[in-house]
PDB file of C-alpha atoms in Angstrom:
ATOM      1  CA  UNK O  18      57.397 -14.975 -50.958  1.00 52.00           C
ATOM      2  CA  UNK O  19      54.963 -12.223 -50.314  1.00 54.00           C
ATOM      3  CA  UNK O  20      53.302 -12.349 -46.883  1.00 56.00           C
ATOM      4  CA  UNK O  21      49.639 -13.383 -46.754  1.00 59.00           C
ATOM      5  CA  UNK O  22      47.148 -10.720 -45.731  1.00 57.00           C
ATOM      6  CA  UNK O  23      44.011 -11.801 -43.846  1.00 60.00           C
ATOM      7  CA  UNK O  24      40.854  -9.937 -44.896  1.00 64.00           C
ATOM      8  CA  UNK O  25      39.451  -7.802 -42.056  1.00 62.00           C
ATOM      9  CA  UNK O  26      36.993  -4.970 -41.419  1.00 62.00           C
ATOM     10  CA  UNK O  27      38.368  -1.535 -41.317  1.00 76.00           C
ATOM     11  CA  UNK O  28      37.197   0.774 -38.549  1.00 73.00           C
ATOM     12  CA  UNK O  29      35.028   2.695 -41.001  1.00 72.00           C
ATOM     13  CA  UNK O  30      33.357  -0.497 -42.252  1.00 72.00           C
ATOM     14  CA  UNK O  31      32.683  -1.629 -38.668  1.00 76.00           C
ATOM     15  CA  UNK O  32      31.065   1.694 -37.823  1.00 79.00           C
ATOM     16  CA  UNK O  33      28.904   1.451 -40.946  1.00 79.00           C
ATOM     17  CA  UNK O  34      27.699  -2.032 -39.949  1.00 81.00           C
ATOM     18  CA  UNK O  35      26.891  -0.826 -36.428  1.00 84.00           C
ATOM     19  CA  UNK O  36      24.990   2.136 -37.831  1.00 82.00           C
ATOM     20  CA  UNK O  37      22.965  -0.139 -40.141  1.00 83.00           C
ATOM     21  CA  UNK O  38      22.108  -2.476 -37.233  1.00 82.00           C
ATOM     22  CA  UNK O  39      21.041   0.490 -35.099  1.00 83.00           C
ATOM     23  CA  UNK O  40      18.707   1.718 -37.864  1.00 81.00           C
ATOM     24  CA  UNK O  41      17.210  -1.769 -38.294  1.00 78.00           C
ATOM     25  CA  UNK O  42      16.633  -2.096 -34.545  1.00 78.00           C
ATOM     26  CA  UNK O  43      15.024   1.335 -34.499  1.00 78.00           C
ATOM     27  CA  UNK O  44      12.658   0.254 -37.261  1.00 75.00           C
ATOM     28  CA  UNK O  45      11.871  -3.126 -35.703  1.00 73.00           C
ATOM     29  CA  UNK O  46      11.380  -2.041 -32.097  1.00 72.00           C
ATOM     30  CA  UNK O  47       8.042  -0.213 -32.616  1.00 74.00           C
ATOM     31  CA  UNK O  48       6.728  -3.203 -34.552  1.00 70.00           C
ATOM     32  CA  UNK O  49       7.762  -5.597 -31.768  1.00 66.00           C
ATOM     33  CA  UNK O  50       6.193  -3.304 -29.167  1.00 69.00           C
ATOM     34  CA  UNK O  51       2.946  -3.249 -31.159  1.00 74.00           C
ATOM     35  CA  UNK O  52       2.927  -7.051 -31.247  1.00 68.00           C
ATOM     36  CA  UNK O  53       3.495  -7.223 -27.467  1.00 70.00           C
ATOM     37  CA  UNK O  54       0.768  -4.669 -26.807  1.00 75.00           C
ATOM     38  CA  UNK O  55      -1.638  -6.464 -29.125  1.00 76.00           C
ATOM     39  CA  UNK O  56      -0.984  -9.693 -27.224  1.00 77.00           C
ATOM     40  CA  UNK O  57      -1.539  -7.905 -23.903  1.00 78.00           C
ATOM     41  CA  UNK O  58      -4.759  -6.360 -25.204  1.00 81.00           C
ATOM     42  CA  UNK O  59      -5.999  -9.783 -26.282  1.00 84.00           C
ATOM     43  CA  UNK O  60      -5.291 -11.202 -22.818  1.00 85.00           C
ATOM     44  CA  UNK O  61      -7.051  -8.282 -21.114  1.00 87.00           C
ATOM     45  CA  UNK O  62     -10.106  -8.672 -23.341  1.00 88.00           C
ATOM     46  CA  UNK O  63     -10.158 -12.374 -22.547  1.00 90.00           C
ATOM     47  CA  UNK O  64      -9.979 -11.596 -18.810  1.00 91.00           C
ATOM     48  CA  UNK O  65     -12.961  -9.248 -19.131  1.00 91.00           C
ATOM     49  CA  UNK O  66     -14.860 -11.895 -21.081  1.00 91.00           C
ATOM     50  CA  UNK O  67     -14.184 -14.510 -18.398  1.00 93.00           C
ATOM     51  CA  UNK O  68     -15.252 -12.060 -15.676  1.00 94.00           C
ATOM     52  CA  UNK O  69     -18.456 -11.352 -17.612  1.00 92.00           C
ATOM     53  CA  UNK O  70     -19.231 -15.068 -17.886  1.00 93.00           C
ATOM     54  CA  UNK O  71     -18.486 -15.507 -14.164  1.00 95.00           C
ATOM     55  CA  UNK O  72     -20.895 -12.674 -13.332  1.00 94.00           C
ATOM     56  CA  UNK O  73     -23.637 -14.411 -15.309  1.00 93.00           C
ATOM     57  CA  UNK O  74     -22.891 -17.739 -13.604  1.00 94.00           C
ATOM     58  CA  UNK O  75     -23.025 -16.057 -10.205  1.00 95.00           C
ATOM     59  CA  UNK O  76     -26.330 -14.381 -11.072  1.00 95.00           C
ATOM     60  CA  UNK O  77     -27.820 -17.688 -12.302  1.00 94.00           C
ATOM     61  CA  UNK O  78     -26.823 -19.357  -9.032  1.00 94.00           C
ATOM     62  CA  UNK O  79     -27.624 -16.596  -6.508  1.00 93.00           C
ATOM     63  CA  UNK O  80     -30.278 -14.569  -8.323  1.00 93.00           C
ATOM     64  CA  UNK O  81     -28.319 -11.295  -8.250  1.00 93.00           C
ATOM     65  CA  UNK O  82     -24.879  -9.901  -9.011  1.00 94.00           C
ATOM     66  CA  UNK O  83     -22.301  -9.881  -6.183  1.00 94.00           C
ATOM     67  CA  UNK O  84     -22.113  -6.770  -3.987  1.00 91.00           C
ATOM     68  CA  UNK O  85     -19.710  -4.015  -4.951  1.00 89.00           C
ATOM     69  CA  UNK O  86     -18.306  -4.521  -1.458  1.00 88.00           C
ATOM     70  CA  UNK O  87     -19.756  -5.501   1.902  1.00 87.00           C
ATOM     71  CA  UNK O  88     -20.108  -3.497   5.090  1.00 83.00           C
ATOM     72  CA  UNK O  89     -22.012  -5.360   7.780  1.00 74.00           C
ATOM     73  CA  UNK O  90     -22.870  -5.051  11.450  1.00 64.00           C
ATOM     74  CA  UNK O  91     -22.003  -7.777  13.937  1.00 55.00           C
ATOM     75  CA  UNK O  92     -25.494  -9.224  13.632  1.00 57.00           C
ATOM     76  CA  UNK O  93     -25.089  -9.597   9.872  1.00 56.00           C
ATOM     77  CA  UNK O  94     -27.372  -6.723   8.888  1.00 58.00           C
ATOM     78  CA  UNK O  95     -26.198  -4.186   6.281  1.00 57.00           C
ATOM     79  CA  UNK O  96     -24.448  -1.189   7.787  1.00 54.00           C
ATOM     80  CA  UNK O  97     -25.316   2.078   6.031  1.00 53.00           C
ATOM     81  CA  UNK O  98     -23.808   4.701   8.321  1.00 53.00           C
ATOM     82  CA  UNK O  99     -20.138   4.069   7.594  1.00 58.00           C
ATOM     83  CA  UNK O 100     -17.687   1.489   6.333  1.00 66.00           C
ATOM     84  CA  UNK O 101     -16.913  -0.961   9.119  1.00 71.00           C
ATOM     85  CA  UNK O 102     -16.163  -3.945   6.880  1.00 75.00           C
ATOM     86  CA  UNK O 103     -15.610  -6.764   6.298  1.00 86.00           C
ATOM     87  CA  UNK O 104     -15.071  -5.104   2.922  1.00 87.00           C
ATOM     88  CA  UNK O 105     -14.875  -8.078   0.542  1.00 92.00           C
ATOM     89  CA  UNK O 106     -15.546  -6.949  -3.011  1.00 92.00           C
ATOM     90  CA  UNK O 107     -17.350  -8.349  -6.044  1.00 94.00           C
ATOM     91  CA  UNK O 108     -14.226 -10.061  -7.415  1.00 94.00           C
ATOM     92  CA  UNK O 109     -13.685 -12.021  -4.189  1.00 94.00           C
ATOM     93  CA  UNK O 110     -17.253 -13.308  -4.439  1.00 95.00           C
ATOM     94  CA  UNK O 111     -16.556 -14.475  -8.010  1.00 95.00           C
ATOM     95  CA  UNK O 112     -13.537 -16.649  -7.191  1.00 94.00           C
ATOM     96  CA  UNK O 113     -15.499 -19.908  -7.278  1.00 93.00           C
ATOM     97  CA  UNK O 114     -16.763 -19.004 -10.757  1.00 93.00           C
ATOM     98  CA  UNK O 115     -13.226 -18.282 -11.966  1.00 93.00           C
ATOM     99  CA  UNK O 116     -11.700 -21.660 -11.070  1.00 91.00           C
ATOM    100  CA  UNK O 117     -10.364 -20.382  -7.739  1.00 92.00           C
ATOM    101  CA  UNK O 118     -12.505 -22.631  -5.523  1.00 92.00           C
ATOM    102  CA  UNK O 119      -9.741 -23.337  -2.978  1.00 92.00           C
ATOM    103  CA  UNK O 120      -9.023 -19.646  -2.460  1.00 92.00           C
ATOM    104  CA  UNK O 121     -12.757 -18.898  -2.235  1.00 93.00           C
ATOM    105  CA  UNK O 122     -13.254 -21.531   0.475  1.00 93.00           C
ATOM    106  CA  UNK O 123     -10.422 -20.067   2.547  1.00 92.00           C
ATOM    107  CA  UNK O 124     -12.312 -16.763   2.939  1.00 91.00           C
ATOM    108  CA  UNK O 125     -14.578 -16.120   5.905  1.00 91.00           C
ATOM    109  CA  UNK O 126     -16.775 -13.413   4.407  1.00 91.00           C
ATOM    110  CA  UNK O 127     -18.011 -12.483   7.900  1.00 87.00           C
ATOM    111  CA  UNK O 128     -14.481 -11.487   8.954  1.00 89.00           C
ATOM    112  CA  UNK O 129     -12.565  -8.394   7.779  1.00 88.00           C
ATOM    113  CA  UNK O 130     -10.121  -8.571   4.912  1.00 88.00           C
ATOM    114  CA  UNK O 131      -7.294  -7.641   7.293  1.00 86.00           C
ATOM    115  CA  UNK O 132      -8.208 -10.323   9.847  1.00 85.00           C
ATOM    116  CA  UNK O 133      -5.062 -12.359  10.665  1.00 83.00           C
ATOM    117  CA  UNK O 134      -4.780 -16.005   9.706  1.00 84.00           C
ATOM    118  CA  UNK O 135      -5.755 -17.431   6.335  1.00 84.00           C
ATOM    119  CA  UNK O 136      -6.776 -13.971   5.138  1.00 88.00           C
ATOM    120  CA  UNK O 137      -3.097 -12.978   5.206  1.00 87.00           C
ATOM    121  CA  UNK O 138      -2.568 -15.343   2.271  1.00 88.00           C
ATOM    122  CA  UNK O 139      -5.834 -14.586   0.504  1.00 90.00           C
ATOM    123  CA  UNK O 140      -5.541 -10.806   0.398  1.00 88.00           C
ATOM    124  CA  UNK O 141      -2.012 -10.909  -1.043  1.00 89.00           C
ATOM    125  CA  UNK O 142      -2.713 -13.578  -3.689  1.00 89.00           C
ATOM    126  CA  UNK O 143      -1.588 -12.306  -7.084  1.00 89.00           C
ATOM    127  CA  UNK O 144      -4.202 -13.592  -9.534  1.00 90.00           C
ATOM    128  CA  UNK O 145      -3.430 -13.223 -13.225  1.00 87.00           C
ATOM    129  CA  UNK O 146      -7.142 -13.219 -14.004  1.00 89.00           C
ATOM    130  CA  UNK O 147      -7.447  -9.794 -12.369  1.00 91.00           C
ATOM    131  CA  UNK O 148      -4.254  -8.297 -13.802  1.00 88.00           C
ATOM    132  CA  UNK O 149      -3.474  -6.684 -17.144  1.00 85.00           C
ATOM    133  CA  UNK O 150       0.072  -7.519 -18.342  1.00 81.00           C
ATOM    134  CA  UNK O 151       0.445  -3.976 -19.726  1.00 81.00           C
ATOM    135  CA  UNK O 152       0.329  -2.531 -16.205  1.00 82.00           C
ATOM    136  CA  UNK O 153       3.840  -2.008 -14.864  1.00 76.00           C
ATOM    137  CA  UNK O 154       2.590  -1.845 -11.242  1.00 77.00           C
ATOM    138  CA  UNK O 155       2.599  -5.570 -10.484  1.00 74.00           C
ATOM    139  CA  UNK O 156       3.800  -5.496  -6.864  1.00 81.00           C
ATOM    140  CA  UNK O 157       1.226  -5.637  -4.024  1.00 83.00           C
ATOM    141  CA  UNK O 158      -0.170  -2.469  -2.453  1.00 82.00           C
ATOM    142  CA  UNK O 159       1.880  -1.798   0.686  1.00 81.00           C
ATOM    143  CA  UNK O 160       0.618  -0.336   4.006  1.00 77.00           C
ATOM    144  CA  UNK O 161       2.606   2.869   3.447  1.00 75.00           C
ATOM    145  CA  UNK O 162       0.818   3.383   0.113  1.00 75.00           C
ATOM    146  CA  UNK O 163      -2.470   4.105   1.856  1.00 71.00           C
ATOM    147  CA  UNK O 164      -3.572   7.538   2.969  1.00 66.00           C
ATOM    148  CA  UNK O 165      -2.608   8.191   6.594  1.00 60.00           C
ATOM    149  CA  UNK O 166      -6.274   8.684   7.499  1.00 57.00           C
ATOM    150  CA  UNK O 167      -7.334   5.386   5.950  1.00 60.00           C
ATOM    151  CA  UNK O 168      -8.288   2.433   8.123  1.00 61.00           C
ATOM    152  CA  UNK O 169      -6.890   0.158   5.413  1.00 64.00           C
ATOM    153  CA  UNK O 170      -3.298  -0.232   6.486  1.00 69.00           C
ATOM    154  CA  UNK O 171      -2.504  -3.694   5.161  1.00 78.00           C
ATOM    155  CA  UNK O 172      -0.894  -5.337   2.147  1.00 85.00           C
ATOM    156  CA  UNK O 173      -3.312  -6.111  -0.680  1.00 88.00           C
ATOM    157  CA  UNK O 174      -2.882  -7.705  -4.087  1.00 89.00           C
ATOM    158  CA  UNK O 175      -3.425  -5.311  -6.957  1.00 88.00           C
ATOM    159  CA  UNK O 176      -6.179  -5.580  -9.521  1.00 88.00           C
ATOM    160  CA  UNK O 177      -6.844  -3.889 -12.858  1.00 89.00           C
ATOM    161  CA  UNK O 178     -10.549  -4.589 -13.207  1.00 91.00           C
ATOM    162  CA  UNK O 179     -13.048  -2.517 -11.263  1.00 89.00           C
ATOM    163  CA  UNK O 180     -16.834  -2.610 -11.027  1.00 91.00           C
ATOM    164  CA  UNK O 181     -18.874   0.338 -12.233  1.00 88.00           C
ATOM    165  CA  UNK O 182     -20.348   2.443  -9.426  1.00 84.00           C
ATOM    166  CA  UNK O 183     -22.260   4.536 -11.937  1.00 80.00           C
ATOM    167  CA  UNK O 184     -22.121   7.872 -13.698  1.00 74.00           C
ATOM    168  CA  UNK O 185     -22.584  10.095 -10.646  1.00 70.00           C
ATOM    169  CA  UNK O 186     -19.932  11.550  -8.280  1.00 65.00           C
ATOM    170  CA  UNK O 187     -18.825   9.345  -5.396  1.00 60.00           C
ATOM    171  CA  UNK O 188     -19.301  10.212  -1.729  1.00 57.00           C
ATOM    172  CA  UNK O 189     -18.432  13.842  -0.899  1.00 53.00           C
ATOM    173  CA  UNK O 190     -17.053  14.515  -4.385  1.00 58.00           C
ATOM    174  CA  UNK O 191     -19.776  17.112  -4.923  1.00 57.00           C
ATOM    175  CA  UNK O 192     -21.593  19.291  -2.356  1.00 54.00           C
ATOM    176  CA  UNK O 193     -24.946  17.740  -3.211  1.00 51.00           C
ATOM    177  CA  UNK O 194     -23.732  14.148  -2.661  1.00 53.00           C
ATOM    178  CA  UNK O 195     -24.455  12.793   0.850  1.00 51.00           C
ATOM    179  CA  UNK O 196     -21.535  11.522   2.897  1.00 47.00           C
ATOM    180  CA  UNK O 197     -23.227   8.196   3.666  1.00 48.00           C
ATOM    181  CA  UNK O 198     -25.139   5.541   1.756  1.00 46.00           C
ATOM    182  CA  UNK O 199     -28.839   5.602   2.531  1.00 47.00           C
ATOM    183  CA  UNK O 200     -30.742   2.447   1.538  1.00 45.00           C
ATOM    184  CA  UNK O 201     -33.287   3.272  -1.115  1.00 45.00           C
ATOM    185  CA  UNK O 202     -32.324   6.949  -1.350  1.00 45.00           C
ATOM    186  CA  UNK O 203     -31.099   8.383  -4.660  1.00 42.00           C
ATOM    187  CA  UNK O 204     -28.388  11.072  -4.623  1.00 41.00           C
ATOM    188  CA  UNK O 205     -30.456  13.196  -7.013  1.00 39.00           C
ATOM    189  CA  UNK O 206     -34.105  12.222  -6.705  1.00 37.00           C
ATOM    190  CA  UNK O 207     -33.977  10.827  -3.162  1.00 35.00           C
ATOM    191  CA  UNK O 208     -35.051   7.378  -4.292  1.00 35.00           C
ATOM    192  CA  UNK O 209     -32.012   5.139  -4.775  1.00 39.00           C
ATOM    193  CA  UNK O 210     -28.397   5.722  -3.694  1.00 53.00           C
ATOM    194  CA  UNK O 211     -26.332   3.723  -6.167  1.00 59.00           C
ATOM    195  CA  UNK O 212     -25.090   6.329  -8.674  1.00 68.00           C
ATOM    196  CA  UNK O 213     -27.012   4.306 -11.272  1.00 76.00           C
ATOM    197  CA  UNK O 214     -24.318   1.626 -11.431  1.00 83.00           C
ATOM    198  CA  UNK O 215     -24.387  -2.110 -10.787  1.00 88.00           C
ATOM    199  CA  UNK O 216     -21.791  -2.264  -8.003  1.00 90.00           C
ATOM    200  CA  UNK O 217     -21.874  -0.248  -4.780  1.00 84.00           C
ATOM    201  CA  UNK O 218     -21.872  -0.945  -1.050  1.00 82.00           C
ATOM    202  CA  UNK O 219     -24.010  -3.997  -0.199  1.00 85.00           C
ATOM    203  CA  UNK O 220     -25.535  -3.862  -3.689  1.00 86.00           C
ATOM    204  CA  UNK O 221     -27.890  -6.638  -4.760  1.00 88.00           C
ATOM    205  CA  UNK O 222     -28.430  -5.709  -8.404  1.00 89.00           C
ATOM    206  CA  UNK O 223     -30.454  -8.108 -10.536  1.00 91.00           C
ATOM    207  CA  UNK O 224     -30.576  -8.312 -14.316  1.00 91.00           C
ATOM    208  CA  UNK O 225     -34.202  -7.187 -14.100  1.00 89.00           C
ATOM    209  CA  UNK O 226     -33.010  -3.981 -12.384  1.00 87.00           C
ATOM    210  CA  UNK O 227     -30.912  -2.990 -15.409  1.00 87.00           C
ATOM    211  CA  UNK O 228     -33.612  -1.323 -17.474  1.00 85.00           C
ATOM    212  CA  UNK O 229     -31.222  -0.254 -20.259  1.00 83.00           C
ATOM    213  CA  UNK O 230     -30.349  -3.892 -20.941  1.00 83.00           C
ATOM    214  CA  UNK O 231     -27.066  -5.708 -20.281  1.00 83.00           C
ATOM    215  CA  UNK O 232     -25.700  -5.022 -23.767  1.00 84.00           C
ATOM    216  CA  UNK O 233     -25.992  -1.278 -23.057  1.00 84.00           C
ATOM    217  CA  UNK O 234     -24.584  -1.366 -19.516  1.00 85.00           C
ATOM    218  CA  UNK O 235     -20.981  -1.038 -18.348  1.00 86.00           C
ATOM    219  CA  UNK O 236     -20.371  -3.556 -15.540  1.00 89.00           C
ATOM    220  CA  UNK O 237     -16.595  -3.970 -15.216  1.00 91.00           C
ATOM    221  CA  UNK O 238     -13.757  -1.986 -16.758  1.00 89.00           C
ATOM    222  CA  UNK O 239      -9.977  -1.766 -16.800  1.00 87.00           C
ATOM    223  CA  UNK O 240      -7.989   0.578 -14.567  1.00 83.00           C
ATOM    224  CA  UNK O 241      -4.274   1.406 -14.569  1.00 79.00           C
ATOM    225  CA  UNK O 242      -2.322   1.035 -11.337  1.00 73.00           C
ATOM    226  CA  UNK O 243      -0.361   4.139 -12.374  1.00 71.00           C
ATOM    227  CA  UNK O 244      -3.500   6.258 -11.890  1.00 71.00           C
ATOM    228  CA  UNK O 245      -4.813   4.971  -8.575  1.00 74.00           C
ATOM    229  CA  UNK O 246      -4.744   1.952  -6.312  1.00 80.00           C
ATOM    230  CA  UNK O 247      -7.156  -0.890  -6.964  1.00 85.00           C
ATOM    231  CA  UNK O 248      -7.349  -4.392  -5.519  1.00 88.00           C
ATOM    232  CA  UNK O 249      -9.384  -7.401  -6.582  1.00 90.00           C
ATOM    233  CA  UNK O 250      -9.840  -8.223  -2.886  1.00 89.00           C
ATOM    234  CA  UNK O 251     -12.264  -5.434  -1.962  1.00 85.00           C
TER     235      UNK O 251
END
Protein backbone atom coordinates (compact mmCIF):
# COMPACT_ATOMS: atom_id res chain seq x y z
CA UNK A 1 0.00 0.00 0.00
CA UNK A 2 1.13 3.47 -0.77
CA UNK A 3 1.48 5.73 2.28
CA UNK A 4 -1.14 8.46 2.74
CA UNK A 5 0.04 12.04 2.35
CA UNK A 6 -1.69 14.75 4.41
CA UNK A 7 -2.25 18.01 2.51
CA UNK A 8 -0.24 20.89 4.02
CA UNK A 9 0.93 24.42 3.21
CA UNK A 10 4.33 24.77 1.78
CA UNK A 11 6.56 27.52 3.15
CA UNK A 12 6.02 29.59 0.01
CA UNK A 13 2.23 29.30 0.30
CA UNK A 14 2.36 30.31 3.98
CA UNK A 15 4.42 33.38 3.16
CA UNK A 16 1.96 34.32 0.41
CA UNK A 17 -0.98 34.08 2.85
CA UNK A 18 0.87 36.22 5.40
CA UNK A 19 1.66 38.79 2.73
CA UNK A 20 -2.00 38.94 1.65
CA UNK A 21 -3.15 39.40 5.27
CA UNK A 22 -0.59 42.17 5.78
CA UNK A 23 -1.87 44.00 2.68
CA UNK A 24 -5.50 43.64 3.83
CA UNK A 25 -4.63 44.97 7.29
CA UNK A 26 -2.78 47.87 5.71
CA UNK A 27 -5.86 48.72 3.67
CA UNK A 28 -8.29 48.31 6.57
CA UNK A 29 -6.35 50.15 9.26
CA UNK A 30 -6.83 53.68 7.85
CA UNK A 31 -10.54 53.00 7.45
CA UNK A 32 -10.82 51.78 11.05
CA UNK A 33 -8.86 54.81 12.26
CA UNK A 34 -11.23 57.11 10.35
CA UNK A 35 -14.21 55.43 12.01
CA UNK A 36 -12.63 55.84 15.47
CA UNK A 37 -11.79 59.48 14.79
CA UNK A 38 -15.28 60.16 13.47
CA UNK A 39 -16.73 58.67 16.65
CA UNK A 40 -14.38 60.80 18.77
CA UNK A 41 -15.32 63.91 16.79
CA UNK A 42 -19.00 63.19 17.35
CA UNK A 43 -18.43 62.85 21.11
CA UNK A 44 -16.43 66.09 21.23
CA UNK A 45 -19.13 67.97 19.32
CA UNK A 46 -21.72 66.59 21.71
CA UNK A 47 -19.62 67.75 24.69
CA UNK A 48 -19.44 71.26 23.22
CA UNK A 49 -23.19 71.23 22.63
CA UNK A 50 -23.86 70.19 26.23
CA UNK A 51 -21.49 72.89 27.50
CA UNK A 52 -23.30 75.46 25.34
CA UNK A 53 -26.67 74.42 26.77
CA UNK A 54 -25.23 74.55 30.30
CA UNK A 55 -23.95 78.08 29.67
CA UNK A 56 -27.44 79.16 28.60
CA UNK A 57 -28.99 77.50 31.66
CA UNK A 58 -26.48 79.24 33.91
CA UNK A 59 -27.19 82.59 32.26
CA UNK A 60 -30.97 82.10 32.63
CA UNK A 61 -30.53 81.35 36.33
CA UNK A 62 -27.85 83.91 37.29
CA UNK A 63 -28.32 86.61 34.66
CA UNK A 64 -24.76 86.39 33.30
CA UNK A 65 -22.21 83.85 32.10
CA UNK A 66 -19.82 82.37 34.70
CA UNK A 67 -16.49 84.15 35.24
CA UNK A 68 -13.50 83.05 33.21
CA UNK A 69 -11.86 82.53 36.60
CA UNK A 70 -12.09 84.21 39.98
CA UNK A 71 -9.52 86.22 41.89
CA UNK A 72 -10.92 87.74 45.07
CA UNK A 73 -9.73 89.57 48.16
CA UNK A 74 -10.46 88.27 51.64
CA UNK A 75 -13.48 90.55 51.91
CA UNK A 76 -14.97 89.06 48.75
CA UNK A 77 -14.28 92.04 46.49
CA UNK A 78 -12.71 91.47 43.05
CA UNK A 79 -8.93 91.67 43.08
CA UNK A 80 -7.50 93.40 40.00
CA UNK A 81 -3.84 93.85 40.90
CA UNK A 82 -2.74 90.23 40.67
CA UNK A 83 -3.96 86.66 40.81
CA UNK A 84 -4.41 85.64 44.43
CA UNK A 85 -7.18 83.10 43.83
CA UNK A 86 -9.30 81.23 44.61
CA UNK A 87 -9.01 80.62 40.87
CA UNK A 88 -12.11 78.53 40.12
CA UNK A 89 -12.91 78.68 36.42
CA UNK A 90 -16.06 78.83 34.30
CA UNK A 91 -16.31 75.03 33.97
CA UNK A 92 -16.33 74.54 37.75
CA UNK A 93 -19.24 76.98 37.99
CA UNK A 94 -21.13 74.94 35.37
CA UNK A 95 -20.97 71.60 37.20
CA UNK A 96 -24.52 71.83 38.54
CA UNK A 97 -25.78 72.41 34.99
CA UNK A 98 -23.87 69.38 33.71
CA UNK A 99 -25.37 66.81 36.10
CA UNK A 100 -22.44 67.09 38.52
CA UNK A 101 -24.44 68.51 41.44
CA UNK A 102 -22.62 66.49 44.13
CA UNK A 103 -19.20 67.63 42.93
CA UNK A 104 -20.44 71.23 42.66
CA UNK A 105 -21.71 71.20 46.25
CA UNK A 106 -18.36 69.95 47.53
CA UNK A 107 -16.62 73.13 46.30
CA UNK A 108 -16.16 76.13 48.57
CA UNK A 109 -15.75 78.82 45.92
CA UNK A 110 -14.34 81.20 48.56
CA UNK A 111 -11.37 78.87 49.17
CA UNK A 112 -8.45 78.28 46.78
CA UNK A 113 -8.42 75.36 44.40
CA UNK A 114 -5.36 73.96 46.19
CA UNK A 115 -6.94 74.23 49.65
CA UNK A 116 -6.60 70.84 51.42
CA UNK A 117 -9.64 68.74 52.24
CA UNK A 118 -12.51 68.08 49.86
CA UNK A 119 -10.81 70.17 47.18
CA UNK A 120 -8.14 67.46 46.91
CA UNK A 121 -10.80 65.20 45.40
CA UNK A 122 -12.55 67.88 43.37
CA UNK A 123 -9.51 69.27 41.56
CA UNK A 124 -8.34 65.81 40.45
CA UNK A 125 -11.76 64.56 39.29
CA UNK A 126 -11.48 63.27 35.73
CA UNK A 127 -14.73 64.31 34.05
CA UNK A 128 -15.44 62.85 30.62
CA UNK A 129 -17.62 65.84 29.80
CA UNK A 130 -14.51 68.04 29.68
CA UNK A 131 -12.26 65.58 27.84
CA UNK A 132 -11.88 64.75 24.16
CA UNK A 133 -11.17 61.03 23.60
CA UNK A 134 -8.76 61.90 20.76
CA UNK A 135 -6.37 63.55 23.23
CA UNK A 136 -3.67 61.11 24.31
CA UNK A 137 -2.82 63.20 27.41
CA UNK A 138 -5.41 61.75 29.78
CA UNK A 139 -3.38 61.69 33.01
CA UNK A 140 -3.73 64.58 35.51
CA UNK A 141 -1.40 67.58 35.41
CA UNK A 142 1.35 66.93 37.97
CA UNK A 143 3.08 69.52 40.21
CA UNK A 144 6.37 69.07 38.32
CA UNK A 145 4.60 69.97 35.06
CA UNK A 146 4.14 73.57 36.17
CA UNK A 147 6.65 76.31 35.55
CA UNK A 148 9.01 76.71 38.51
CA UNK A 149 7.86 80.32 38.96
CA UNK A 150 4.19 79.38 39.05
CA UNK A 151 2.24 79.46 42.30
CA UNK A 152 0.17 76.55 40.98
CA UNK A 153 2.10 73.57 42.23
CA UNK A 154 -0.67 71.02 42.66
CA UNK A 155 -2.26 68.13 40.79
CA UNK A 156 -5.15 69.14 38.54
CA UNK A 157 -7.45 67.18 36.25
CA UNK A 158 -6.95 67.96 32.59
CA UNK A 159 -9.53 69.54 30.34
CA UNK A 160 -9.82 69.99 26.57
CA UNK A 161 -12.38 72.78 26.45
CA UNK A 162 -11.32 76.34 27.15
CA UNK A 163 -13.23 79.62 27.27
CA UNK A 164 -12.44 82.35 24.78
CA UNK A 165 -10.51 85.28 26.27
CA UNK A 166 -10.81 87.19 23.01
CA UNK A 167 -8.82 88.08 19.93
CA UNK A 168 -6.19 90.25 21.61
CA UNK A 169 -2.82 89.22 23.15
CA UNK A 170 -2.88 88.05 26.76
CA UNK A 171 -1.07 89.79 29.60
CA UNK A 172 2.49 90.86 28.72
CA UNK A 173 2.41 89.07 25.36
CA UNK A 174 2.82 92.41 23.60
CA UNK A 175 4.55 95.60 24.83
CA UNK A 176 1.32 97.57 24.66
CA UNK A 177 -0.63 95.09 26.82
CA UNK A 178 -0.73 96.03 30.54
CA UNK A 179 0.55 93.49 33.04
CA UNK A 180 -2.60 93.68 35.18
CA UNK A 181 -6.34 93.66 34.63
CA UNK A 182 -7.89 97.07 35.16
CA UNK A 183 -11.68 97.06 35.65
CA UNK A 184 -13.33 98.92 32.82
CA UNK A 185 -10.09 99.65 30.97
CA UNK A 186 -9.60 98.37 27.42
CA UNK A 187 -6.12 97.23 26.32
CA UNK A 188 -6.44 99.32 23.15
CA UNK A 189 -8.93 102.11 23.74
CA UNK A 190 -8.61 102.31 27.53
CA UNK A 191 -12.25 101.42 28.07
CA UNK A 192 -12.62 97.70 28.76
CA UNK A 193 -9.92 95.13 29.58
CA UNK A 194 -11.34 91.83 28.37
CA UNK A 195 -9.64 91.26 25.00
CA UNK A 196 -13.16 91.35 23.54
CA UNK A 197 -13.92 87.81 24.72
CA UNK A 198 -16.60 86.39 26.99
CA UNK A 199 -14.35 84.82 29.63
CA UNK A 200 -11.62 86.61 31.57
CA UNK A 201 -10.75 87.27 35.21
CA UNK A 202 -13.88 87.99 37.28
CA UNK A 203 -15.87 88.45 34.06
CA UNK A 204 -19.62 88.98 34.29
CA UNK A 205 -20.55 88.90 30.61
CA UNK A 206 -24.24 89.03 29.73
CA UNK A 207 -25.88 88.07 26.46
CA UNK A 208 -26.78 91.74 26.01
CA UNK A 209 -23.05 92.57 26.12
CA UNK A 210 -22.35 90.41 23.05
CA UNK A 211 -23.21 92.93 20.36
CA UNK A 212 -22.22 90.63 17.48
CA UNK A 213 -24.84 88.10 18.56
CA UNK A 214 -24.33 84.65 20.09
CA UNK A 215 -24.41 82.87 16.73
CA UNK A 216 -21.40 84.95 15.64
CA UNK A 217 -19.42 84.62 18.88
CA UNK A 218 -16.89 81.97 19.90
CA UNK A 219 -17.47 81.07 23.56
CA UNK A 220 -15.74 77.73 24.17
CA UNK A 221 -13.34 75.76 22.00
CA UNK A 222 -11.26 72.60 21.99
CA UNK A 223 -7.59 72.50 22.98
CA UNK A 224 -5.06 69.67 22.73
CA UNK A 225 -3.13 68.67 25.84
CA UNK A 226 -0.12 68.08 23.57
CA UNK A 227 0.10 71.83 22.93
CA UNK A 228 -0.32 73.26 26.41
CA UNK A 229 -1.76 72.46 29.81
CA UNK A 230 -5.44 73.11 30.44
CA UNK A 231 -7.70 72.11 33.31
CA UNK A 232 -11.47 72.26 33.67
CA UNK A 233 -10.94 73.25 37.31
CA UNK A 234 -9.67 76.80 36.78
